[in-house]
mmCIF file of N, CA and C in Angstrom:
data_model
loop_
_atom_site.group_PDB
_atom_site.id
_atom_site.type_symbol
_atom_site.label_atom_id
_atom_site.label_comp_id
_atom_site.label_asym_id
_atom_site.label_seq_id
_atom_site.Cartn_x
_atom_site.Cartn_y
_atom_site.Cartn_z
ATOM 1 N N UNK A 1 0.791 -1.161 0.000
ATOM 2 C CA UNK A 1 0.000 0.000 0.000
ATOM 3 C C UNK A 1 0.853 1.251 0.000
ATOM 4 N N UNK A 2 0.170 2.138 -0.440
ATOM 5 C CA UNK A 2 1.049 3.563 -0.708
ATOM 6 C C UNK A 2 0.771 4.283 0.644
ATOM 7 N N UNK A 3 2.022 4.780 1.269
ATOM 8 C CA UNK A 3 1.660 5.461 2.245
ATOM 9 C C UNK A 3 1.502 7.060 2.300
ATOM 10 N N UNK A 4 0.722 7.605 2.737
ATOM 11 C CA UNK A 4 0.208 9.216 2.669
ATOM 12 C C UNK A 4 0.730 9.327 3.656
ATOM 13 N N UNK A 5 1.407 11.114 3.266
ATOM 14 C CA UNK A 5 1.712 11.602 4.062
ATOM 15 C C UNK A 5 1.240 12.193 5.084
ATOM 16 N N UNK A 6 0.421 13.000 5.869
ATOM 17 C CA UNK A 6 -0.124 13.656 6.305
ATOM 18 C C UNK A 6 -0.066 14.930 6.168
ATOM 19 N N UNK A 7 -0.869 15.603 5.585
ATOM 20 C CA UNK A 7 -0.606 16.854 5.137
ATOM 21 C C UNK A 7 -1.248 17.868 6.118
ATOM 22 N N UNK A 8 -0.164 18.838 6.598
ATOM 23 C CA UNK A 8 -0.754 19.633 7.948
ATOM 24 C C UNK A 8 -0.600 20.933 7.400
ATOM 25 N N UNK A 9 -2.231 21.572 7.645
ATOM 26 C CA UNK A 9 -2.056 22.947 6.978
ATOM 27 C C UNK A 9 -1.654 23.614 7.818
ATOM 28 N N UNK A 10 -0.521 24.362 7.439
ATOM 29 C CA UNK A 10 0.257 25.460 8.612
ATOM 30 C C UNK A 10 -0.590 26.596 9.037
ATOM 31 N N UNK A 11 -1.061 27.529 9.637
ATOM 32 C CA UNK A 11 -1.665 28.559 9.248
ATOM 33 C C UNK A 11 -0.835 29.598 10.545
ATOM 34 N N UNK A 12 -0.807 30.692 9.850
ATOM 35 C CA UNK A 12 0.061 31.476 10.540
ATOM 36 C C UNK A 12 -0.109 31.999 11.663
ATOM 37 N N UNK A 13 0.293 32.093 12.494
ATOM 38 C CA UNK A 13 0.339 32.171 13.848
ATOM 39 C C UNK A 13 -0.291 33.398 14.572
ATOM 40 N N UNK A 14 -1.116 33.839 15.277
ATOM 41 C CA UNK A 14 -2.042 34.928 14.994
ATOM 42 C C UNK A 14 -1.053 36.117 16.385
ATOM 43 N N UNK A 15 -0.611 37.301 16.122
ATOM 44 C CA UNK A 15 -0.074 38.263 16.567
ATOM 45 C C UNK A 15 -0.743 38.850 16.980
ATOM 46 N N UNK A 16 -2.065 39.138 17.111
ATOM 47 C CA UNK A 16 -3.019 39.960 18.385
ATOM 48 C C UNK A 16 -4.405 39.741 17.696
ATOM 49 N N UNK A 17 -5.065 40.639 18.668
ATOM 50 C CA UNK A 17 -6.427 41.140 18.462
ATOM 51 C C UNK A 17 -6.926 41.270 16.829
ATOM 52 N N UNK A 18 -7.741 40.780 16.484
ATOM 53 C CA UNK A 18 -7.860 40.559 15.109
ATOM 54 C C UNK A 18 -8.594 42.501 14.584
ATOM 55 N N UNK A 19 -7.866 43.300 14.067
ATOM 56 C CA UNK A 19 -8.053 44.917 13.903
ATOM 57 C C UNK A 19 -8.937 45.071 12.675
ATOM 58 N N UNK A 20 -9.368 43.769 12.256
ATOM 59 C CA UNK A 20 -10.454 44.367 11.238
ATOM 60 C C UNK A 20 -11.932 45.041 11.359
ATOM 61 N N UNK A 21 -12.483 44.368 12.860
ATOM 62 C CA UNK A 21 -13.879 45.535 13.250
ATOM 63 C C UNK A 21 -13.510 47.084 13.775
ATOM 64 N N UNK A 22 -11.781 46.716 13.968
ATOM 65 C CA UNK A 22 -11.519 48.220 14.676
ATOM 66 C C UNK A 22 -11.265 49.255 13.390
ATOM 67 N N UNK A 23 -11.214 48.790 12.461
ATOM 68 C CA UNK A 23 -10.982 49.220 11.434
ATOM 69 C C UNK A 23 -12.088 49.822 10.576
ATOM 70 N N UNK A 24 -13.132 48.928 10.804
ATOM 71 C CA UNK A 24 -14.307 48.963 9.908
ATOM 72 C C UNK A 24 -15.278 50.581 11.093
ATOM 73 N N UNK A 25 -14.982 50.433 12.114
ATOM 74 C CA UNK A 25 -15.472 51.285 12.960
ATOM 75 C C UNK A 25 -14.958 52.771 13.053
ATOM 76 N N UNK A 26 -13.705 52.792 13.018
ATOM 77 C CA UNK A 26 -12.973 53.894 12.390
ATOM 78 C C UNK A 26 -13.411 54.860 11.151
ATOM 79 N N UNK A 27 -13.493 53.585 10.215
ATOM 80 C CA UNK A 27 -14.141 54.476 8.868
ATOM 81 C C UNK A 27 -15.069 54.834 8.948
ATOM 82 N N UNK A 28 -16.081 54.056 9.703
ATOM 83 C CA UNK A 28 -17.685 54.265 10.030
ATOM 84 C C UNK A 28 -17.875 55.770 10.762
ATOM 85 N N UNK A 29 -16.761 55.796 11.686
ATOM 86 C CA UNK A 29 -17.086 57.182 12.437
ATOM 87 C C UNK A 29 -16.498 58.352 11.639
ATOM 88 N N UNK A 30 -15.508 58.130 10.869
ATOM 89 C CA UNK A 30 -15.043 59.040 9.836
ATOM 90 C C UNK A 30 -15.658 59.687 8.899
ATOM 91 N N UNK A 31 -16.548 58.681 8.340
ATOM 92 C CA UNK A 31 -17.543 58.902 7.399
ATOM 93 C C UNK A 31 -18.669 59.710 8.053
ATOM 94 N N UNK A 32 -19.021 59.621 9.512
ATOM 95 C CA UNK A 32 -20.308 60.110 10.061
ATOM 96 C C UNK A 32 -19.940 61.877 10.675
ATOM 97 N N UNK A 33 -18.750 61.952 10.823
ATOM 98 C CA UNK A 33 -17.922 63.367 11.349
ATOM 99 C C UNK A 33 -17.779 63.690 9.478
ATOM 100 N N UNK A 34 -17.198 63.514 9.170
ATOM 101 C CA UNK A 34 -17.126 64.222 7.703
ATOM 102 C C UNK A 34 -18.775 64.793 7.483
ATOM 103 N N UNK A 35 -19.839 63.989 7.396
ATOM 104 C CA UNK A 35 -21.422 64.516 6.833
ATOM 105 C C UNK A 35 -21.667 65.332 7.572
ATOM 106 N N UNK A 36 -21.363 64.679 8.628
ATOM 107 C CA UNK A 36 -22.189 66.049 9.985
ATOM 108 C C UNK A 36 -21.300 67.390 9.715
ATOM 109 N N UNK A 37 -20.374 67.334 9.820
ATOM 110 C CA UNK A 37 -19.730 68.323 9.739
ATOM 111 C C UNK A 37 -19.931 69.610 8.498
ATOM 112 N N UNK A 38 -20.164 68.840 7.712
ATOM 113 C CA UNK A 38 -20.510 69.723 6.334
ATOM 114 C C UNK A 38 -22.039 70.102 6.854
ATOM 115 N N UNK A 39 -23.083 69.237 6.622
ATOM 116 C CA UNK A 39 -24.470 69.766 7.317
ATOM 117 C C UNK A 39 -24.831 70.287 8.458
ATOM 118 N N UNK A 40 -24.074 70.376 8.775
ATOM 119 C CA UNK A 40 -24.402 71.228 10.343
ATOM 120 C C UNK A 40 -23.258 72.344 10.768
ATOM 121 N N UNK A 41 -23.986 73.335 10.089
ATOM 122 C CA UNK A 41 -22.823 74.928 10.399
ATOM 123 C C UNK A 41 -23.473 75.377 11.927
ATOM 124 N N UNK A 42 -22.414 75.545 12.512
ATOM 125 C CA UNK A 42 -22.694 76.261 13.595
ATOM 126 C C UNK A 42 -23.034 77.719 13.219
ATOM 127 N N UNK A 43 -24.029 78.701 14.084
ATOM 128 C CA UNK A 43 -24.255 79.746 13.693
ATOM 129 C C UNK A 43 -24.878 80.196 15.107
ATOM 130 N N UNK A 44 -24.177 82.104 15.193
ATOM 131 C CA UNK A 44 -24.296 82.512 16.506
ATOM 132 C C UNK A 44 -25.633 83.486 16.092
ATOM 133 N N UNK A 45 -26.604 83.571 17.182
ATOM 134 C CA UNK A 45 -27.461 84.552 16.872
ATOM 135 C C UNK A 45 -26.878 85.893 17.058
ATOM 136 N N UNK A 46 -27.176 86.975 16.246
ATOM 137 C CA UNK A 46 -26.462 88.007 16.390
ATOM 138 C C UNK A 46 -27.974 88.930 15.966
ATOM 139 N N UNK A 47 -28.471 90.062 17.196
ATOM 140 C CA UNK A 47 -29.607 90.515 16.904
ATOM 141 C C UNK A 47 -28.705 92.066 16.925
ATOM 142 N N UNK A 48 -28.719 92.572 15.771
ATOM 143 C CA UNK A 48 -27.867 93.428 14.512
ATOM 144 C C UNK A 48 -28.659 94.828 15.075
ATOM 145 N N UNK A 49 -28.267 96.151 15.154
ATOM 146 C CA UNK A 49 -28.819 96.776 15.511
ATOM 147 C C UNK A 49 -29.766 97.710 14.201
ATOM 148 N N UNK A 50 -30.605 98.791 14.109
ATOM 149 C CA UNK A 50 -31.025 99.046 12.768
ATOM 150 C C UNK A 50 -29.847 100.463 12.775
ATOM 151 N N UNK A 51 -30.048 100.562 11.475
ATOM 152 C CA UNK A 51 -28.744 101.894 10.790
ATOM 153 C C UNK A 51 -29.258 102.789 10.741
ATOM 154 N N UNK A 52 -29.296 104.077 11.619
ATOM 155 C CA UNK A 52 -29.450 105.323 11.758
ATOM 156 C C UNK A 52 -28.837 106.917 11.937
ATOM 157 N N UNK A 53 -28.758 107.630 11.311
ATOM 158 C CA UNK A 53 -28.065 108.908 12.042
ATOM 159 C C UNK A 53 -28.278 110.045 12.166
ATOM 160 N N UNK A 54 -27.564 110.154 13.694
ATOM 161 C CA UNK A 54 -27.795 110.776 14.823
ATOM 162 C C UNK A 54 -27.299 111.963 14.578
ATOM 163 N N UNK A 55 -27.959 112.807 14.885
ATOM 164 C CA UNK A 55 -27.413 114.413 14.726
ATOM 165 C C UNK A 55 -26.502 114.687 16.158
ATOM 166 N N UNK A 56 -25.787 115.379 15.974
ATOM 167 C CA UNK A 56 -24.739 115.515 17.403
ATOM 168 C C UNK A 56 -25.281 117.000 17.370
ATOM 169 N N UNK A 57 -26.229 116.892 18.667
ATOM 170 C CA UNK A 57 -26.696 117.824 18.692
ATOM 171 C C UNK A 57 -25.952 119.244 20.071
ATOM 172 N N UNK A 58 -25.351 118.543 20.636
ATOM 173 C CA UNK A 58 -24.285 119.510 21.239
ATOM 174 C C UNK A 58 -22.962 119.127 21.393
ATOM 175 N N UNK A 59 -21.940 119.489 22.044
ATOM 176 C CA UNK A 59 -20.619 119.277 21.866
ATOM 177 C C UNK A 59 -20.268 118.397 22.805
ATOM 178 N N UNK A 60 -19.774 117.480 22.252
ATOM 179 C CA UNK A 60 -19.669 116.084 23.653
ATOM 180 C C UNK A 60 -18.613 116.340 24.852
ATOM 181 N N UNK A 61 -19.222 115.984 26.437
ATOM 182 C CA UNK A 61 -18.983 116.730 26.685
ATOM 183 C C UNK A 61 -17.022 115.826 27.123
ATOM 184 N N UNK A 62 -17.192 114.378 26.424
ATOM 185 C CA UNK A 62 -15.473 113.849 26.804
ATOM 186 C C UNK A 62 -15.286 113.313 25.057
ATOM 187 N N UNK A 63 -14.223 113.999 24.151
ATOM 188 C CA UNK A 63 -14.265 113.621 23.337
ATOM 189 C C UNK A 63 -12.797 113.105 23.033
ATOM 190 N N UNK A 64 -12.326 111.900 22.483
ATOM 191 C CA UNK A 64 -11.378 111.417 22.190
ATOM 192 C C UNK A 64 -10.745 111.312 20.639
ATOM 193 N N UNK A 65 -9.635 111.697 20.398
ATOM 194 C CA UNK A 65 -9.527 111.660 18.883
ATOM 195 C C UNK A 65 -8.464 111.134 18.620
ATOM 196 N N UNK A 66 -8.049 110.116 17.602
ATOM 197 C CA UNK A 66 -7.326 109.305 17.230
ATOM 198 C C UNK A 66 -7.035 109.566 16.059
ATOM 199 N N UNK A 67 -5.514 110.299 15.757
ATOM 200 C CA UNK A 67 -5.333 110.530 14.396
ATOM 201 C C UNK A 67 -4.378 109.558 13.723
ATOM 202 N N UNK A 68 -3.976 110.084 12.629
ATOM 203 C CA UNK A 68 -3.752 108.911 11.645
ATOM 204 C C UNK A 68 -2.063 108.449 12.320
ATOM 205 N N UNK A 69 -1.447 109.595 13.019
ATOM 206 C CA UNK A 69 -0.104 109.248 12.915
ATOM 207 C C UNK A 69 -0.448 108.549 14.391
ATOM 208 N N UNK A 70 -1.076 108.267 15.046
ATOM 209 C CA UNK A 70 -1.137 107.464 16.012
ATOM 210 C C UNK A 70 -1.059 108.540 17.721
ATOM 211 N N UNK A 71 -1.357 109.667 17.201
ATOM 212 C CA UNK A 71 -1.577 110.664 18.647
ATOM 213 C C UNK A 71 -2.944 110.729 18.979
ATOM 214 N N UNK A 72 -3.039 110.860 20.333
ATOM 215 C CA UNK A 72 -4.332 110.831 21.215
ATOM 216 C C UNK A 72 -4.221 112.453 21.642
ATOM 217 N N UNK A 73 -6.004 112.625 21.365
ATOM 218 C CA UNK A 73 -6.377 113.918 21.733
ATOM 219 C C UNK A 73 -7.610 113.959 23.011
ATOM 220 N N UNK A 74 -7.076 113.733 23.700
ATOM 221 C CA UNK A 74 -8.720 113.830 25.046
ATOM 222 C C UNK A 74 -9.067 115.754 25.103
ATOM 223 N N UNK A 75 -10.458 115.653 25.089
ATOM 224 C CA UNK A 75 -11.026 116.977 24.615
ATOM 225 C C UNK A 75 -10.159 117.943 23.921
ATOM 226 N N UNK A 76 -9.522 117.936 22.659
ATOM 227 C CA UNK A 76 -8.994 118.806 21.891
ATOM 228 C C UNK A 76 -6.969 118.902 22.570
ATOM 229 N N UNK A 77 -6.753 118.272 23.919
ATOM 230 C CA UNK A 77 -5.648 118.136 24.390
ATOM 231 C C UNK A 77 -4.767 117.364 24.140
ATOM 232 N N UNK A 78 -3.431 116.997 23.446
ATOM 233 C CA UNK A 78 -2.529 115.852 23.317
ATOM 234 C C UNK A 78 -2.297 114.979 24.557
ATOM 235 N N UNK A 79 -2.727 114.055 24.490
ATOM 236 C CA UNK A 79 -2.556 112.980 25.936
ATOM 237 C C UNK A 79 -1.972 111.973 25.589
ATOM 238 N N UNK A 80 -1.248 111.015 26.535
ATOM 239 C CA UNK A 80 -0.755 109.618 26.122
ATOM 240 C C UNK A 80 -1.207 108.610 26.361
ATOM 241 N N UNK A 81 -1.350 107.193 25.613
ATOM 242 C CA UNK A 81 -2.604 106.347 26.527
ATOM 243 C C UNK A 81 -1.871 105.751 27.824
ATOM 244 N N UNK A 82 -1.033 106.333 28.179
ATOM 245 C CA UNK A 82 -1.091 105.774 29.500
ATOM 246 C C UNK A 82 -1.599 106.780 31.180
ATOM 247 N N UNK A 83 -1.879 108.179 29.782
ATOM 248 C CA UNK A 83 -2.218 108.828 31.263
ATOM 249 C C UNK A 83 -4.031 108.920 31.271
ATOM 250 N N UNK A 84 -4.698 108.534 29.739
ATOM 251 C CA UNK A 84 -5.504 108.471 29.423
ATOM 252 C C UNK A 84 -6.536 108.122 30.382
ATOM 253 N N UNK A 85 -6.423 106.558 30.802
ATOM 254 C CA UNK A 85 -7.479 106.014 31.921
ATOM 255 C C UNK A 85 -7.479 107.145 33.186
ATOM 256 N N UNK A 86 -6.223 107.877 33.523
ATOM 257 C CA UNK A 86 -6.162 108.065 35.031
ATOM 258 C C UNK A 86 -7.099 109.764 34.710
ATOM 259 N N UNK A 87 -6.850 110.312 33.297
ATOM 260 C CA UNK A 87 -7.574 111.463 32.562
ATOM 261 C C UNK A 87 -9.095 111.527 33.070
ATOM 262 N N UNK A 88 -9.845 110.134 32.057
ATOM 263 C CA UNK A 88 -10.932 109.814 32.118
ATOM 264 C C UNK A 88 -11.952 110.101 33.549
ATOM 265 N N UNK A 89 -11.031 108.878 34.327
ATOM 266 C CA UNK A 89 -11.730 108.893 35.441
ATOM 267 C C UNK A 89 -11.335 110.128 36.319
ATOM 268 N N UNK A 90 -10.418 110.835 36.284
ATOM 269 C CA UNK A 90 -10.812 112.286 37.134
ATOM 270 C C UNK A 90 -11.811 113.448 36.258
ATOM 271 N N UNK A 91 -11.994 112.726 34.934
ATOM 272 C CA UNK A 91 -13.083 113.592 34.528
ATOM 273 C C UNK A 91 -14.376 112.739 35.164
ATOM 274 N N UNK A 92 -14.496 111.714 34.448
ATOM 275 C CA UNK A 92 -15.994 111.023 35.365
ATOM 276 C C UNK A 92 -16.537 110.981 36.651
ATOM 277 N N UNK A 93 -15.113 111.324 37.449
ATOM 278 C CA UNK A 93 -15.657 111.535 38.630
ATOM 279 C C UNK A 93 -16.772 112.539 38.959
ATOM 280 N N UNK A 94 -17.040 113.742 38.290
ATOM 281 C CA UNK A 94 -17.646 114.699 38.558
ATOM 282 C C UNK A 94 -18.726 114.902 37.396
ATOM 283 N N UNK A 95 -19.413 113.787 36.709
ATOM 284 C CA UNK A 95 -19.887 113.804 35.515
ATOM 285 C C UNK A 95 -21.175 112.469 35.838
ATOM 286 N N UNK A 96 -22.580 112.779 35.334
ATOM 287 C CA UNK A 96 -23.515 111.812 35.491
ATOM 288 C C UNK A 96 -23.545 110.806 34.401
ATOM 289 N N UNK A 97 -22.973 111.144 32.944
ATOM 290 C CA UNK A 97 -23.907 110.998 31.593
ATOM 291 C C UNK A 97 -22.752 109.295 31.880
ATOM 292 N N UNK A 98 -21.284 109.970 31.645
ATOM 293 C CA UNK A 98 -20.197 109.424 31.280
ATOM 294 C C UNK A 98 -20.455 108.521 30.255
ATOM 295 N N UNK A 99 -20.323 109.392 29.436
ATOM 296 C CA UNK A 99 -20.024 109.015 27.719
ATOM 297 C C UNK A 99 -19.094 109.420 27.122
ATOM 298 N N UNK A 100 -18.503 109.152 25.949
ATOM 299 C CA UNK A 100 -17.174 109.198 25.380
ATOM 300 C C UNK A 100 -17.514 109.347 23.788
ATOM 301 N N UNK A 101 -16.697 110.099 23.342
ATOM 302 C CA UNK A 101 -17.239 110.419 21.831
ATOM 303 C C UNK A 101 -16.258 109.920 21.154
ATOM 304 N N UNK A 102 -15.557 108.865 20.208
ATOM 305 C CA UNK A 102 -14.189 108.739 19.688
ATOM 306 C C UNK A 102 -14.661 109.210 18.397
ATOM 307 N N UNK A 103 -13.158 109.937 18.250
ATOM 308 C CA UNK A 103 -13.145 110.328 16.286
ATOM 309 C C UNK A 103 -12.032 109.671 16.292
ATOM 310 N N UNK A 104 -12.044 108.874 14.884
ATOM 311 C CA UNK A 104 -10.632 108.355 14.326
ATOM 312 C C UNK A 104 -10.815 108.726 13.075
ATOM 313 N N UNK A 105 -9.393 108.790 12.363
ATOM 314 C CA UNK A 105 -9.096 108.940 11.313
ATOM 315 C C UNK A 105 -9.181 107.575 10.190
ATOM 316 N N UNK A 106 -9.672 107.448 9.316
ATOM 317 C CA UNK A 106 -10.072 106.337 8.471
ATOM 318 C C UNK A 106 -8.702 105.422 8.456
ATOM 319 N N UNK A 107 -7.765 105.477 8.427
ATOM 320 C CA UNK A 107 -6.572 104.929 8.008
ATOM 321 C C UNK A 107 -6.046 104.276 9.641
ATOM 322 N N UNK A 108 -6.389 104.451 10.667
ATOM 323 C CA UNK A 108 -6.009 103.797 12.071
ATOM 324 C C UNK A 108 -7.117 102.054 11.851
ATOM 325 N N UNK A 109 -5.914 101.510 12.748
ATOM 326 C CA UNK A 109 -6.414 100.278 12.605
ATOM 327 C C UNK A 109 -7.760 100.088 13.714
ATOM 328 N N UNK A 110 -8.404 99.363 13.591
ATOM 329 C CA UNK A 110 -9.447 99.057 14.012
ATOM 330 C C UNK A 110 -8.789 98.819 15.611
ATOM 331 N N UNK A 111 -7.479 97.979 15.451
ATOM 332 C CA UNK A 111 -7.492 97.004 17.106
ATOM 333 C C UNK A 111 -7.353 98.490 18.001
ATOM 334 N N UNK A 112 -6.350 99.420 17.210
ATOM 335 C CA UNK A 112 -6.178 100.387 18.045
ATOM 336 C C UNK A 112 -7.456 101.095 18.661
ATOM 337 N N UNK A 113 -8.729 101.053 17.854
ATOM 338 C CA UNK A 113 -9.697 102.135 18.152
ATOM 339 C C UNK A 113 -10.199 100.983 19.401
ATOM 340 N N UNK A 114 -10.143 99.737 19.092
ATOM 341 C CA UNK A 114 -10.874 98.652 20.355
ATOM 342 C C UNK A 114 -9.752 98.934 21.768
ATOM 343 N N UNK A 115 -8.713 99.326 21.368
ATOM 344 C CA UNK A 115 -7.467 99.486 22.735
ATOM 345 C C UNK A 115 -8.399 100.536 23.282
ATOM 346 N N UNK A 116 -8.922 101.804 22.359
ATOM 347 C CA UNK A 116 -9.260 103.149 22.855
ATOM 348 C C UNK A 116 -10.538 102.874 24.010
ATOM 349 N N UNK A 117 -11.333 102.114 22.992
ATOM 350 C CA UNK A 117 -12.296 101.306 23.576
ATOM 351 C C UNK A 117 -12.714 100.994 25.272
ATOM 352 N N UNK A 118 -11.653 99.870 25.139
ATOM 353 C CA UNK A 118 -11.200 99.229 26.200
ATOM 354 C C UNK A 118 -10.742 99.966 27.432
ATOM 355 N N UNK A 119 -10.194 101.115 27.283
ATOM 356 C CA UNK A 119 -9.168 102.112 28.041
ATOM 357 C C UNK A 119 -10.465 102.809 28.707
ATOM 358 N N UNK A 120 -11.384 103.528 27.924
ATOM 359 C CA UNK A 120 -12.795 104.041 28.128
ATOM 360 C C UNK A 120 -13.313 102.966 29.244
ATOM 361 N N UNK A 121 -13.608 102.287 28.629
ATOM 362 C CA UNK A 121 -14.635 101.274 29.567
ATOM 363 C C UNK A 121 -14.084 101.224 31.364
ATOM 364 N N UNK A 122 -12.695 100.691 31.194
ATOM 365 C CA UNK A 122 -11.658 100.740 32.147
ATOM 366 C C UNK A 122 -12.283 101.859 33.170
ATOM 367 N N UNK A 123 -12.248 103.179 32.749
ATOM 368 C CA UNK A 123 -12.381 103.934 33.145
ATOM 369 C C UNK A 123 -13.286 104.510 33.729
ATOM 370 N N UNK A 124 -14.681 103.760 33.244
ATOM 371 C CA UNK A 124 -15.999 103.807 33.611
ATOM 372 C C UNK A 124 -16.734 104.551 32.319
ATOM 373 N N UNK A 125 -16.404 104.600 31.250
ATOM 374 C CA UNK A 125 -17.171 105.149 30.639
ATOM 375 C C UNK A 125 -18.851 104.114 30.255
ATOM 376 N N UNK A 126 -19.668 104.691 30.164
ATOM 377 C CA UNK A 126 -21.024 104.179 29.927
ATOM 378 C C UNK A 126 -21.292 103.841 28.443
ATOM 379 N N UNK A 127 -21.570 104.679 27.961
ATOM 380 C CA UNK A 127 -21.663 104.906 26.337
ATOM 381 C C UNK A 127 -20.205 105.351 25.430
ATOM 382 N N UNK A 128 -20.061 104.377 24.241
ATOM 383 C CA UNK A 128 -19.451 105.019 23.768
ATOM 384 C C UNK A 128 -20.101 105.419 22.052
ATOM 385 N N UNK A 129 -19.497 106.302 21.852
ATOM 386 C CA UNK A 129 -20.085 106.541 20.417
ATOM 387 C C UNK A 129 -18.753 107.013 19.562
ATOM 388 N N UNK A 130 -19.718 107.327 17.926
ATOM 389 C CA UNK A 130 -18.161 107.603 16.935
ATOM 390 C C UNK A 130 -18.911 108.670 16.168
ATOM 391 N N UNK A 131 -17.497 109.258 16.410
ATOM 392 C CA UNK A 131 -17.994 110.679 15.441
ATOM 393 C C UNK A 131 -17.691 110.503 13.763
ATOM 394 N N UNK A 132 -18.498 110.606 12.722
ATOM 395 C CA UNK A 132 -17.909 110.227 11.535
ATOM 396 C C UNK A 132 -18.677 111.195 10.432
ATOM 397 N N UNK A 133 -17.881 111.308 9.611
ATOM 398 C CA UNK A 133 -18.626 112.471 8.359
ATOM 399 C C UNK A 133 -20.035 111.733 7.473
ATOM 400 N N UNK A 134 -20.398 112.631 7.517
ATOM 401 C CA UNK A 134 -21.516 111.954 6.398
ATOM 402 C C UNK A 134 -21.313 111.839 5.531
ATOM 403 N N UNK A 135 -21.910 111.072 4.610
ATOM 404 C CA UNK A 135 -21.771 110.901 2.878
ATOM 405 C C UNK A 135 -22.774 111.885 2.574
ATOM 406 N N UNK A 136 -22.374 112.718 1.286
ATOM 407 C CA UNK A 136 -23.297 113.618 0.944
ATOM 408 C C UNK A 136 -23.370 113.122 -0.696
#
């Protein structure tokens, strides 16, 4: 009789956790963050005020001016912003309205007019407003 060998299927020796559901789950959540993400914009409510203007009907009575070369004027006076806040509030001290009028010059950057801003508030100002030319 012929003798057979026994034929033993080797099969390779298994090195861990089998990563194909971890795999399939991965894409699954990939795929579900990609859709959402496109369909669903976040969006802040922002209740916009309406566009009107105001006649300046007397002369304000704390006005700040910001010109182009970067000098500060508190009521028509050259000031520096660091004496600015300590300005403010010995004017507010003796003042009910405490409001602040800023003029800037078109060409100053915005962050600077928010520093001016900021310095005001600091100070106690209440209102602030902007003085600006009309279009005719």
């Amino acid at each position: 009789m012929i003798e057979f060998k026994e034929y033993e299927e080797s099969l390779p020796e298994s090195t861990g956790p089998d990563m194909t559901p971890l795999i399939d789950m991965v894409f699954l959540l990939l795929i579900f963050f990609l859709l959402t993400s496109f369909l669903a914009r976040p969006s802040i409510p922002v209740d916009l005020p309406e566009a009107e203007t105001a006649q300046l009907n007397e002369k304000p009575e704390v006005s700040i001016t910001i010109r182009k070369d970067g000098i500060l004027l508190l009521n028509g006076n050259i000031i520096t912003e660091g004496k600015l806040e300590s300005s403010l509030k010995r004017i507010y001290a003796f003042q009910r309205s405490k409001e602040v009028t800023i003029q800037s010059d078109k060409e100053v950057q915005f962050g600077r007019i928010v520093e001016i801003m900021d310095i005001s508030k600091k100070a106690g100002a209440r209102n602030i407003s902007f003085l600006v030319e009309q279009k005719q």
